[in-house]
mmCIF file of C-alpha atoms and ligand atoms in Angstrom:
data_model
loop_
_atom_site.group_PDB
_atom_site.id
_atom_site.type_symbol
_atom_site.label_atom_id
_atom_site.label_comp_id
_atom_site.label_asym_id
_atom_site.label_seq_id
_atom_site.Cartn_x
_atom_site.Cartn_y
_atom_site.Cartn_z
ATOM 1 C CA UNK A 1 -24.432 8.088 0.086
ATOM 2 C CA UNK A 2 -21.664 9.723 -1.960
ATOM 3 C CA UNK A 3 -18.290 8.882 -0.425
ATOM 4 C CA UNK A 4 -15.472 11.405 -0.202
ATOM 5 C CA UNK A 5 -13.099 11.144 -3.144
ATOM 6 C CA UNK A 6 -9.468 11.910 -2.244
ATOM 7 C CA UNK A 7 -8.073 11.825 -5.801
ATOM 8 C CA UNK A 8 -9.190 11.294 -9.385
ATOM 9 C CA UNK A 9 -7.339 9.770 -12.306
ATOM 10 C CA UNK A 10 -9.465 9.907 -15.455
ATOM 11 C CA UNK A 11 -12.565 7.898 -14.573
ATOM 12 C CA UNK A 12 -10.847 6.223 -11.623
ATOM 13 C CA UNK A 13 -11.675 7.510 -8.170
ATOM 14 C CA UNK A 14 -9.487 7.068 -5.137
ATOM 15 C CA UNK A 15 -11.423 7.180 -1.901
ATOM 16 C CA UNK A 16 -11.313 5.965 1.665
ATOM 17 C CA UNK A 17 -12.151 2.331 2.247
ATOM 18 C CA UNK A 18 -15.289 1.558 4.259
ATOM 19 C CA UNK A 19 -16.103 -1.551 6.236
ATOM 20 C CA UNK A 20 -18.486 -2.655 3.498
ATOM 21 C CA UNK A 21 -15.668 -2.461 0.914
ATOM 22 C CA UNK A 22 -13.533 -5.012 2.764
ATOM 23 C CA UNK A 23 -15.006 -8.132 1.064
ATOM 24 C CA UNK A 24 -14.073 -6.638 -2.350
ATOM 25 C CA UNK A 25 -10.626 -5.673 -1.043
ATOM 26 C CA UNK A 26 -10.110 -9.282 0.060
ATOM 27 C CA UNK A 27 -11.235 -10.480 -3.360
ATOM 28 C CA UNK A 28 -8.673 -8.229 -5.089
ATOM 29 C CA UNK A 29 -5.978 -9.429 -2.693
ATOM 30 C CA UNK A 30 -6.851 -13.071 -3.429
ATOM 31 C CA UNK A 31 -6.593 -12.471 -7.174
ATOM 32 C CA UNK A 32 -3.365 -10.502 -7.132
ATOM 33 C CA UNK A 33 -1.039 -11.480 -4.309
ATOM 34 C CA UNK A 34 0.275 -14.632 -2.665
ATOM 35 C CA UNK A 35 0.159 -12.923 0.754
ATOM 36 C CA UNK A 36 -3.291 -13.280 2.309
ATOM 37 C CA UNK A 37 -4.523 -12.152 5.706
ATOM 38 C CA UNK A 38 -7.383 -13.021 8.003
ATOM 39 C CA UNK A 39 -10.560 -10.950 7.522
ATOM 40 C CA UNK A 40 -9.947 -9.611 11.013
ATOM 41 C CA UNK A 41 -6.589 -8.177 9.941
ATOM 42 C CA UNK A 42 -8.218 -5.959 7.276
ATOM 43 C CA UNK A 43 -10.905 -4.647 9.632
ATOM 44 C CA UNK A 44 -8.300 -4.001 12.299
ATOM 45 C CA UNK A 45 -6.054 -1.978 9.975
ATOM 46 C CA UNK A 46 -9.084 -0.079 8.715
ATOM 47 C CA UNK A 47 -10.215 0.869 12.197
ATOM 48 C CA UNK A 48 -6.720 1.892 13.336
ATOM 49 C CA UNK A 49 -5.544 3.635 10.161
ATOM 50 C CA UNK A 50 -8.623 4.667 8.170
ATOM 51 C CA UNK A 51 -6.935 7.665 6.476
ATOM 52 C CA UNK A 52 -4.354 5.546 4.677
ATOM 53 C CA UNK A 53 -6.603 2.614 3.727
ATOM 54 C CA UNK A 54 -7.708 3.668 0.249
ATOM 55 C CA UNK A 55 -9.458 2.016 -2.661
ATOM 56 C CA UNK A 56 -9.582 2.755 -6.387
ATOM 57 C CA UNK A 57 -12.937 2.444 -8.116
ATOM 58 C CA UNK A 58 -14.067 2.566 -11.708
ATOM 59 C CA UNK A 59 -17.811 3.140 -12.130
ATOM 60 C CA UNK A 60 -18.378 1.810 -8.632
ATOM 61 C CA UNK A 61 -16.257 -1.348 -9.038
ATOM 62 C CA UNK A 62 -13.265 -1.769 -6.795
ATOM 63 C CA UNK A 63 -10.122 -2.239 -8.912
ATOM 64 C CA UNK A 64 -7.349 -1.670 -6.386
ATOM 65 C CA UNK A 65 -6.494 -0.920 -2.767
ATOM 66 C CA UNK A 66 -3.702 0.182 -0.473
ATOM 67 C CA UNK A 67 -3.516 -0.415 3.249
ATOM 68 C CA UNK A 68 -0.899 1.066 5.544
ATOM 69 C CA UNK A 69 0.094 1.603 9.117
ATOM 70 C CA UNK A 70 1.820 4.506 10.793
ATOM 71 C CA UNK A 71 4.532 3.333 13.200
ATOM 72 C CA UNK A 72 7.252 4.798 15.377
ATOM 73 C CA UNK A 73 10.736 3.318 15.369
ATOM 74 C CA UNK A 74 14.159 3.330 13.764
ATOM 75 C CA UNK A 75 14.361 5.373 10.600
ATOM 76 C CA UNK A 76 14.966 3.620 7.289
ATOM 77 C CA UNK A 77 16.475 6.713 5.746
ATOM 78 C CA UNK A 78 18.472 8.344 8.550
ATOM 79 C CA UNK A 79 20.975 6.270 10.474
ATOM 80 C CA UNK A 80 20.250 5.743 14.182
ATOM 81 C CA UNK A 81 17.404 8.245 14.216
ATOM 82 C CA UNK A 82 13.882 7.591 15.402
ATOM 83 C CA UNK A 83 11.018 8.454 13.101
ATOM 84 C CA UNK A 84 7.324 8.265 12.533
ATOM 85 C CA UNK A 85 7.047 6.019 9.525
ATOM 86 C CA UNK A 86 4.315 5.066 7.145
ATOM 87 C CA UNK A 87 4.383 1.352 6.342
ATOM 88 C CA UNK A 88 2.695 0.131 3.192
ATOM 89 C CA UNK A 89 1.341 -3.244 4.264
ATOM 90 C CA UNK A 90 -0.236 -4.144 0.926
ATOM 91 C CA UNK A 91 -1.089 -2.501 -2.382
ATOM 92 C CA UNK A 92 -2.619 -4.127 -5.463
ATOM 93 C CA UNK A 93 -4.443 -3.324 -8.675
ATOM 94 C CA UNK A 94 -6.324 -5.942 -10.671
ATOM 95 C CA UNK A 95 -4.676 -7.060 -13.887
ATOM 96 C CA UNK A 96 -7.003 -5.381 -16.407
ATOM 97 C CA UNK A 97 -6.434 -1.983 -14.798
ATOM 98 C CA UNK A 98 -2.650 -1.972 -14.515
ATOM 99 C CA UNK A 99 -0.212 0.444 -16.188
ATOM 100 C CA UNK A 100 -2.710 3.295 -16.024
ATOM 101 C CA UNK A 101 -1.296 4.988 -12.953
ATOM 102 C CA UNK A 102 -3.769 3.570 -10.434
ATOM 103 C CA UNK A 103 -1.085 1.972 -8.237
ATOM 104 C CA UNK A 104 0.915 5.203 -8.221
ATOM 105 C CA UNK A 105 -2.175 7.264 -7.349
ATOM 106 C CA UNK A 106 -3.040 4.962 -4.463
ATOM 107 C CA UNK A 107 0.509 5.180 -3.128
ATOM 108 C CA UNK A 108 0.804 8.965 -3.455
ATOM 109 C CA UNK A 109 -2.615 9.574 -1.916
ATOM 110 C CA UNK A 110 -1.841 7.403 1.099
ATOM 111 C CA UNK A 111 1.602 9.031 1.470
ATOM 112 C CA UNK A 112 -0.059 12.409 1.665
ATOM 113 C CA UNK A 113 -2.392 11.127 4.392
ATOM 114 C CA UNK A 114 0.630 9.719 6.284
ATOM 115 C CA UNK A 115 2.219 13.152 6.172
ATOM 116 C CA UNK A 116 -0.892 14.588 7.826
ATOM 117 C CA UNK A 117 -0.370 11.993 10.562
ATOM 118 C CA UNK A 118 3.172 13.385 11.023
ATOM 119 C CA UNK A 119 5.042 10.581 9.287
ATOM 120 C CA UNK A 120 8.339 11.786 7.788
ATOM 121 C CA UNK A 121 9.154 8.658 5.783
ATOM 122 C CA UNK A 122 7.482 5.600 4.342
ATOM 123 C CA UNK A 123 8.761 2.051 3.876
ATOM 124 C CA UNK A 124 7.625 -1.311 2.632
ATOM 125 C CA UNK A 125 8.799 -4.827 1.856
ATOM 126 C CA UNK A 126 8.603 -6.253 -1.645
ATOM 127 C CA UNK A 127 9.591 -9.621 -3.154
ATOM 128 C CA UNK A 128 12.982 -9.453 -4.858
ATOM 129 C CA UNK A 129 11.321 -10.934 -7.989
ATOM 130 C CA UNK A 130 8.516 -8.329 -8.136
ATOM 131 C CA UNK A 131 9.994 -6.167 -10.888
ATOM 132 C CA UNK A 132 6.739 -4.259 -11.625
ATOM 133 C CA UNK A 133 6.263 -3.127 -8.055
ATOM 134 C CA UNK A 134 9.968 -2.326 -7.545
ATOM 135 C CA UNK A 135 9.890 -0.198 -10.742
ATOM 136 C CA UNK A 136 6.861 1.705 -9.459
ATOM 137 C CA UNK A 137 8.442 2.365 -6.056
ATOM 138 C CA UNK A 138 11.722 3.512 -7.617
ATOM 139 C CA UNK A 139 9.863 5.804 -9.933
ATOM 140 C CA UNK A 140 8.243 7.651 -7.049
ATOM 141 C CA UNK A 141 11.545 7.938 -5.169
ATOM 142 C CA UNK A 142 11.920 4.820 -3.030
ATOM 143 C CA UNK A 143 15.397 3.382 -2.536
ATOM 144 C CA UNK A 144 16.390 -0.082 -1.393
ATOM 145 C CA UNK A 145 17.489 0.182 2.240
ATOM 146 C CA UNK A 146 17.719 -3.460 3.200
ATOM 147 C CA UNK A 147 17.126 -7.067 2.321
ATOM 148 C CA UNK A 148 15.354 -9.672 4.457
ATOM 149 C CA UNK A 149 16.313 -13.246 3.577
ATOM 150 C CA UNK A 150 13.553 -15.873 3.805
ATOM 151 C CA UNK A 151 10.980 -13.178 4.464
ATOM 152 C CA UNK A 152 8.107 -14.876 2.660
ATOM 153 C CA UNK A 153 6.610 -18.249 3.478
ATOM 154 C CA UNK A 154 7.968 -19.793 0.285
ATOM 155 C CA UNK A 155 11.477 -18.697 1.260
ATOM 156 C CA UNK A 156 11.789 -15.712 -1.084
ATOM 157 C CA UNK A 157 13.715 -12.673 0.153
ATOM 158 C CA UNK A 158 12.215 -9.189 0.524
ATOM 159 C CA UNK A 159 13.763 -5.873 -0.343
ATOM 160 C CA UNK A 160 13.041 -3.129 2.138
ATOM 161 C CA UNK A 161 12.429 0.109 0.270
ATOM 162 C CA UNK A 162 11.915 3.536 1.804
ATOM 163 C CA UNK A 163 11.422 7.154 0.919
ATOM 164 C CA UNK A 164 11.390 10.466 2.736
ATOM 165 C CA UNK A 165 7.950 12.101 2.762
ATOM 166 C CA UNK A 166 7.441 15.715 1.746
ATOM 167 C CA UNK A 167 6.915 18.136 4.618
HETATM 168 N N1 ACO B 201 6.617 -3.576 -15.976
HETATM 169 C C1 ACO B 201 7.498 -2.564 -15.826
HETATM 170 N N2 ACO B 201 7.248 -1.462 -15.070
HETATM 171 C C2 ACO B 201 6.071 -1.393 -14.445
HETATM 172 C C3 ACO B 201 5.078 -2.410 -14.559
HETATM 173 C C4 ACO B 201 5.401 -3.543 -15.397
HETATM 174 N N3 ACO B 201 4.516 -4.546 -15.586
HETATM 175 N N4 ACO B 201 4.006 -2.070 -13.824
HETATM 176 C C5 ACO B 201 4.289 -0.862 -13.269
HETATM 177 N N5 ACO B 201 5.522 -0.459 -13.655
HETATM 178 C C6 ACO B 201 6.204 0.782 -13.283
HETATM 179 C C7 ACO B 201 6.305 1.645 -14.505
HETATM 180 O O1 ACO B 201 7.384 2.531 -14.326
HETATM 181 C C8 ACO B 201 4.978 2.364 -14.426
HETATM 182 O O2 ACO B 201 4.929 3.538 -15.144
HETATM 183 P P1 ACO B 201 4.569 3.489 -16.728
HETATM 184 O O3 ACO B 201 3.331 2.628 -16.886
HETATM 185 O O4 ACO B 201 4.346 4.931 -17.075
HETATM 186 O O5 ACO B 201 5.775 2.889 -17.364
HETATM 187 C C9 ACO B 201 4.911 2.684 -12.961
HETATM 188 O O6 ACO B 201 5.408 1.518 -12.335
HETATM 189 C C10 ACO B 201 3.537 3.038 -12.442
HETATM 190 O O7 ACO B 201 2.638 2.030 -12.705
HETATM 191 P P2 ACO B 201 1.118 2.157 -12.275
HETATM 192 O O8 ACO B 201 0.269 2.123 -13.510
HETATM 193 O O9 ACO B 201 0.928 3.302 -11.362
HETATM 194 O O10 ACO B 201 0.970 0.826 -11.431
HETATM 195 P P3 ACO B 201 -0.220 -0.214 -11.494
HETATM 196 O O11 ACO B 201 -1.535 0.448 -11.336
HETATM 197 O O12 ACO B 201 -0.045 -1.070 -12.694
HETATM 198 O O13 ACO B 201 0.033 -1.054 -10.174
HETATM 199 C C11 ACO B 201 1.135 -2.799 -8.946
HETATM 200 C C12 ACO B 201 1.317 -1.585 -9.869
HETATM 201 C C13 ACO B 201 0.288 -2.402 -7.739
HETATM 202 C C14 ACO B 201 2.496 -3.264 -8.485
HETATM 203 C C15 ACO B 201 0.422 -3.901 -9.777
HETATM 204 O O14 ACO B 201 1.299 -4.370 -10.769
HETATM 205 C C16 ACO B 201 -0.054 -5.077 -8.933
HETATM 206 O O15 ACO B 201 -1.141 -5.056 -8.355
HETATM 207 N N6 ACO B 201 0.753 -6.174 -8.853
HETATM 208 C C17 ACO B 201 0.368 -7.362 -8.112
HETATM 209 C C18 ACO B 201 0.315 -7.084 -6.627
HETATM 210 C C19 ACO B 201 1.655 -6.593 -6.100
HETATM 211 O O16 ACO B 201 2.701 -7.077 -6.492
HETATM 212 N N7 ACO B 201 1.606 -5.589 -5.204
HETATM 213 C C20 ACO B 201 2.798 -5.027 -4.576
HETATM 214 C C21 ACO B 201 3.324 -5.960 -3.545
HETATM 215 S S1 ACO B 201 4.512 -5.203 -2.425
HETATM 216 C C22 ACO B 201 3.543 -4.410 -1.251
HETATM 217 O O17 ACO B 201 2.331 -4.573 -1.266
HETATM 218 C C23 ACO B 201 4.181 -3.544 -0.225
HETATM 219 ZN ZN1 ZN B 202 5.419 -4.827 5.726
#
Protein backbone atom coordinates (compact mmCIF):
# COMPACT_ATOMS: atom_id res chain seq x y z
CA UNK A 1 0.00 0.00 0.00
CA UNK A 2 1.24 3.51 -0.80
CA UNK A 3 1.87 5.40 2.43
CA UNK A 4 1.01 9.07 2.84
CA UNK A 5 3.97 11.32 2.10
CA UNK A 6 4.07 14.47 4.25
CA UNK A 7 7.00 16.16 2.48
CA UNK A 8 9.41 15.60 -0.40
CA UNK A 9 13.01 16.69 -0.79
CA UNK A 10 14.35 15.66 -4.20
CA UNK A 11 14.03 11.88 -4.22
CA UNK A 12 13.70 11.72 -0.43
CA UNK A 13 10.24 11.20 0.99
CA UNK A 14 9.19 12.12 4.49
CA UNK A 15 6.28 10.08 5.74
CA UNK A 16 4.69 8.82 8.91
CA UNK A 17 6.39 5.91 10.62
CA UNK A 18 4.48 2.62 10.80
CA UNK A 19 4.90 -0.20 13.27
CA UNK A 20 6.69 -2.24 10.61
CA UNK A 21 9.26 0.56 10.14
CA UNK A 22 10.38 0.41 13.77
CA UNK A 23 13.09 -2.28 13.28
CA UNK A 24 14.74 -0.05 10.63
CA UNK A 25 14.37 3.00 12.88
CA UNK A 26 16.15 1.09 15.65
CA UNK A 27 18.88 0.11 13.20
CA UNK A 28 19.44 3.76 12.22
CA UNK A 29 19.49 4.76 15.89
CA UNK A 30 22.08 2.06 16.65
CA UNK A 31 24.32 3.29 13.83
CA UNK A 32 24.08 6.98 14.59
CA UNK A 33 23.58 7.74 18.27
CA UNK A 34 24.96 6.62 21.62
CA UNK A 35 21.48 6.92 23.18
CA UNK A 36 19.51 3.71 22.67
CA UNK A 37 16.06 2.80 23.92
CA UNK A 38 14.11 -0.38 24.49
CA UNK A 39 12.02 -1.58 21.52
CA UNK A 40 8.98 -0.94 23.68
CA UNK A 41 9.89 2.75 23.97
CA UNK A 42 9.71 3.24 20.18
CA UNK A 43 6.35 1.47 19.84
CA UNK A 44 4.99 3.43 22.78
CA UNK A 45 5.99 6.81 21.32
CA UNK A 46 4.60 5.76 17.96
CA UNK A 47 1.23 4.80 19.40
CA UNK A 48 0.96 7.95 21.53
CA UNK A 49 2.36 10.47 19.05
CA UNK A 50 2.02 9.01 15.55
CA UNK A 51 1.77 12.41 13.79
CA UNK A 52 5.24 13.52 14.85
CA UNK A 53 7.05 10.19 14.41
CA UNK A 54 8.35 10.56 10.86
CA UNK A 55 10.83 8.73 8.67
CA UNK A 56 12.83 9.74 5.60
CA UNK A 57 13.09 7.22 2.78
CA UNK A 58 15.08 7.04 -0.41
CA UNK A 59 13.74 4.50 -2.92
CA UNK A 60 12.04 2.65 -0.09
CA UNK A 61 15.09 2.54 2.22
CA UNK A 62 14.84 4.25 5.56
CA UNK A 63 17.63 6.83 5.90
CA UNK A 64 16.47 8.90 8.86
CA UNK A 65 13.81 9.36 11.52
CA UNK A 66 12.46 11.80 14.07
CA UNK A 67 10.38 10.93 17.10
CA UNK A 68 8.73 13.46 19.38
CA UNK A 69 6.28 13.91 22.18
CA UNK A 70 3.82 16.68 22.89
CA UNK A 71 3.86 17.70 26.56
CA UNK A 72 2.33 20.32 28.82
CA UNK A 73 4.46 22.20 31.31
CA UNK A 74 6.68 25.19 31.93
CA UNK A 75 7.56 27.12 28.81
CA UNK A 76 11.16 27.16 27.60
CA UNK A 77 10.69 30.44 25.81
CA UNK A 78 8.38 32.48 28.06
CA UNK A 79 9.26 32.89 31.71
CA UNK A 80 6.85 31.34 34.23
CA UNK A 81 4.24 30.56 31.59
CA UNK A 82 2.69 27.18 30.93
CA UNK A 83 2.73 25.85 27.40
CA UNK A 84 2.01 22.92 25.18
CA UNK A 85 5.43 21.92 23.96
CA UNK A 86 6.76 19.63 21.31
CA UNK A 87 9.76 17.65 22.54
CA UNK A 88 12.13 16.16 20.01
CA UNK A 89 13.16 12.92 21.68
CA UNK A 90 15.49 11.74 18.92
CA UNK A 91 16.38 12.63 15.34
CA UNK A 92 19.03 11.02 13.13
CA UNK A 93 20.07 10.63 9.52
CA UNK A 94 22.52 7.96 8.37
CA UNK A 95 25.98 9.18 7.47
CA UNK A 96 25.82 8.79 3.67
CA UNK A 97 22.69 10.94 3.49
CA UNK A 98 23.75 13.88 5.64
CA UNK A 99 24.12 17.53 4.56
CA UNK A 100 21.31 17.20 2.03
CA UNK A 101 18.59 18.76 4.14
CA UNK A 102 16.98 15.53 5.33
CA UNK A 103 17.43 16.31 9.05
CA UNK A 104 15.97 19.79 8.55
CA UNK A 105 13.00 18.40 6.59
CA UNK A 106 12.26 15.85 9.30
CA UNK A 107 12.40 18.54 11.98
CA UNK A 108 10.24 21.06 10.10
CA UNK A 109 7.66 18.44 9.14
CA UNK A 110 7.29 17.24 12.71
CA UNK A 111 7.12 20.84 13.98
CA UNK A 112 4.22 21.48 11.66
CA UNK A 113 2.43 18.40 13.00
CA UNK A 114 3.07 19.62 16.58
CA UNK A 115 1.44 22.91 15.69
CA UNK A 116 -1.66 21.00 14.57
CA UNK A 117 -1.65 19.40 18.03
CA UNK A 118 -1.69 22.93 19.52
CA UNK A 119 1.94 23.07 20.59
CA UNK A 120 3.27 26.64 20.65
CA UNK A 121 6.95 25.81 21.13
CA UNK A 122 9.37 22.95 20.70
CA UNK A 123 12.44 21.95 22.72
CA UNK A 124 15.10 19.30 22.84
CA UNK A 125 18.32 18.30 24.57
CA UNK A 126 21.56 17.94 22.66
CA UNK A 127 25.12 17.01 23.70
CA UNK A 128 27.30 20.09 24.15
CA UNK A 129 29.84 18.47 21.77
CA UNK A 130 27.30 17.81 18.98
CA UNK A 131 28.25 20.74 16.75
CA UNK A 132 26.42 19.43 13.64
CA UNK A 133 23.09 19.08 15.40
CA UNK A 134 23.46 22.38 17.29
CA UNK A 135 24.21 24.14 13.96
CA UNK A 136 21.08 22.64 12.41
CA UNK A 137 18.87 23.67 15.33
CA UNK A 138 20.27 27.21 15.37
CA UNK A 139 19.72 27.50 11.67
CA UNK A 140 16.02 26.80 12.01
CA UNK A 141 15.65 29.23 14.91
CA UNK A 142 16.37 27.31 18.11
CA UNK A 143 18.13 29.12 20.95
CA UNK A 144 19.95 27.66 23.92
CA UNK A 145 17.68 28.03 26.95
CA UNK A 146 19.48 25.90 29.48
CA UNK A 147 22.24 23.47 30.27
CA UNK A 148 21.90 20.16 32.11
CA UNK A 149 25.16 18.97 33.68
CA UNK A 150 25.80 15.21 33.67
CA UNK A 151 22.74 14.64 31.53
CA UNK A 152 24.11 11.70 29.57
CA UNK A 153 25.27 8.39 30.98
CA UNK A 154 28.90 9.13 30.15
CA UNK A 155 28.69 12.37 32.13
CA UNK A 156 28.43 14.79 29.20
CA UNK A 157 26.24 17.87 29.63
CA UNK A 158 23.21 18.67 27.46
CA UNK A 159 22.15 22.00 26.07
CA UNK A 160 18.43 22.60 26.15
CA UNK A 161 17.38 24.35 22.97
CA UNK A 162 13.92 25.69 22.16
CA UNK A 163 11.99 27.58 19.56
CA UNK A 164 8.58 29.18 19.26
CA UNK A 165 6.35 27.42 16.72
CA UNK A 166 4.50 29.33 14.01
CA UNK A 167 0.80 29.82 14.63
N1 LIG B 1 28.88 20.51 10.15
C1 LIG B 1 28.41 21.78 10.23
N2 LIG B 1 27.09 22.09 10.12
C2 LIG B 1 26.23 21.09 9.92
C3 LIG B 1 26.65 19.73 9.81
C4 LIG B 1 28.06 19.47 9.92
N3 LIG B 1 28.55 18.21 9.81
N4 LIG B 1 25.57 18.95 9.62
C5 LIG B 1 24.49 19.79 9.59
N5 LIG B 1 24.90 21.07 9.76
C6 LIG B 1 24.07 22.27 9.78
C7 LIG B 1 24.37 23.07 8.56
O1 LIG B 1 24.02 24.41 8.82
C8 LIG B 1 23.40 22.43 7.58
O2 LIG B 1 23.10 23.21 6.49
P1 LIG B 1 24.09 23.19 5.20
O3 LIG B 1 24.35 21.73 4.86
O4 LIG B 1 23.31 23.92 4.15
O5 LIG B 1 25.32 23.90 5.65
C9 LIG B 1 22.17 22.31 8.44
O6 LIG B 1 22.68 21.90 9.70
C10 LIG B 1 21.13 21.34 7.93
O7 LIG B 1 21.67 20.08 7.76
P2 LIG B 1 20.79 18.88 7.22
O8 LIG B 1 21.36 18.41 5.92
O9 LIG B 1 19.36 19.24 7.23
O10 LIG B 1 21.03 17.83 8.38
P3 LIG B 1 21.36 16.29 8.21
O11 LIG B 1 20.38 15.62 7.33
O12 LIG B 1 22.79 16.14 7.86
O13 LIG B 1 21.10 15.76 9.68
C11 LIG B 1 21.77 15.39 11.96
C12 LIG B 1 21.67 16.41 10.82
C13 LIG B 1 20.41 14.73 12.19
C14 LIG B 1 22.22 16.10 13.21
C15 LIG B 1 22.82 14.32 11.52
O14 LIG B 1 24.09 14.92 11.49
C16 LIG B 1 22.86 13.11 12.44
O15 LIG B 1 22.09 12.16 12.28
N6 LIG B 1 23.79 13.08 13.43
C17 LIG B 1 23.94 11.95 14.33
C18 LIG B 1 22.73 11.80 15.22
C19 LIG B 1 22.50 13.05 16.06
O16 LIG B 1 23.43 13.66 16.55
N7 LIG B 1 21.21 13.45 16.19
C20 LIG B 1 20.82 14.60 16.99
C21 LIG B 1 20.90 14.29 18.44
S1 LIG B 1 20.04 15.47 19.49
C22 LIG B 1 18.40 14.96 19.45
O17 LIG B 1 18.12 13.91 18.89
C23 LIG B 1 17.35 15.79 20.09
ZN1 LIG C 1 14.56 14.94 25.58
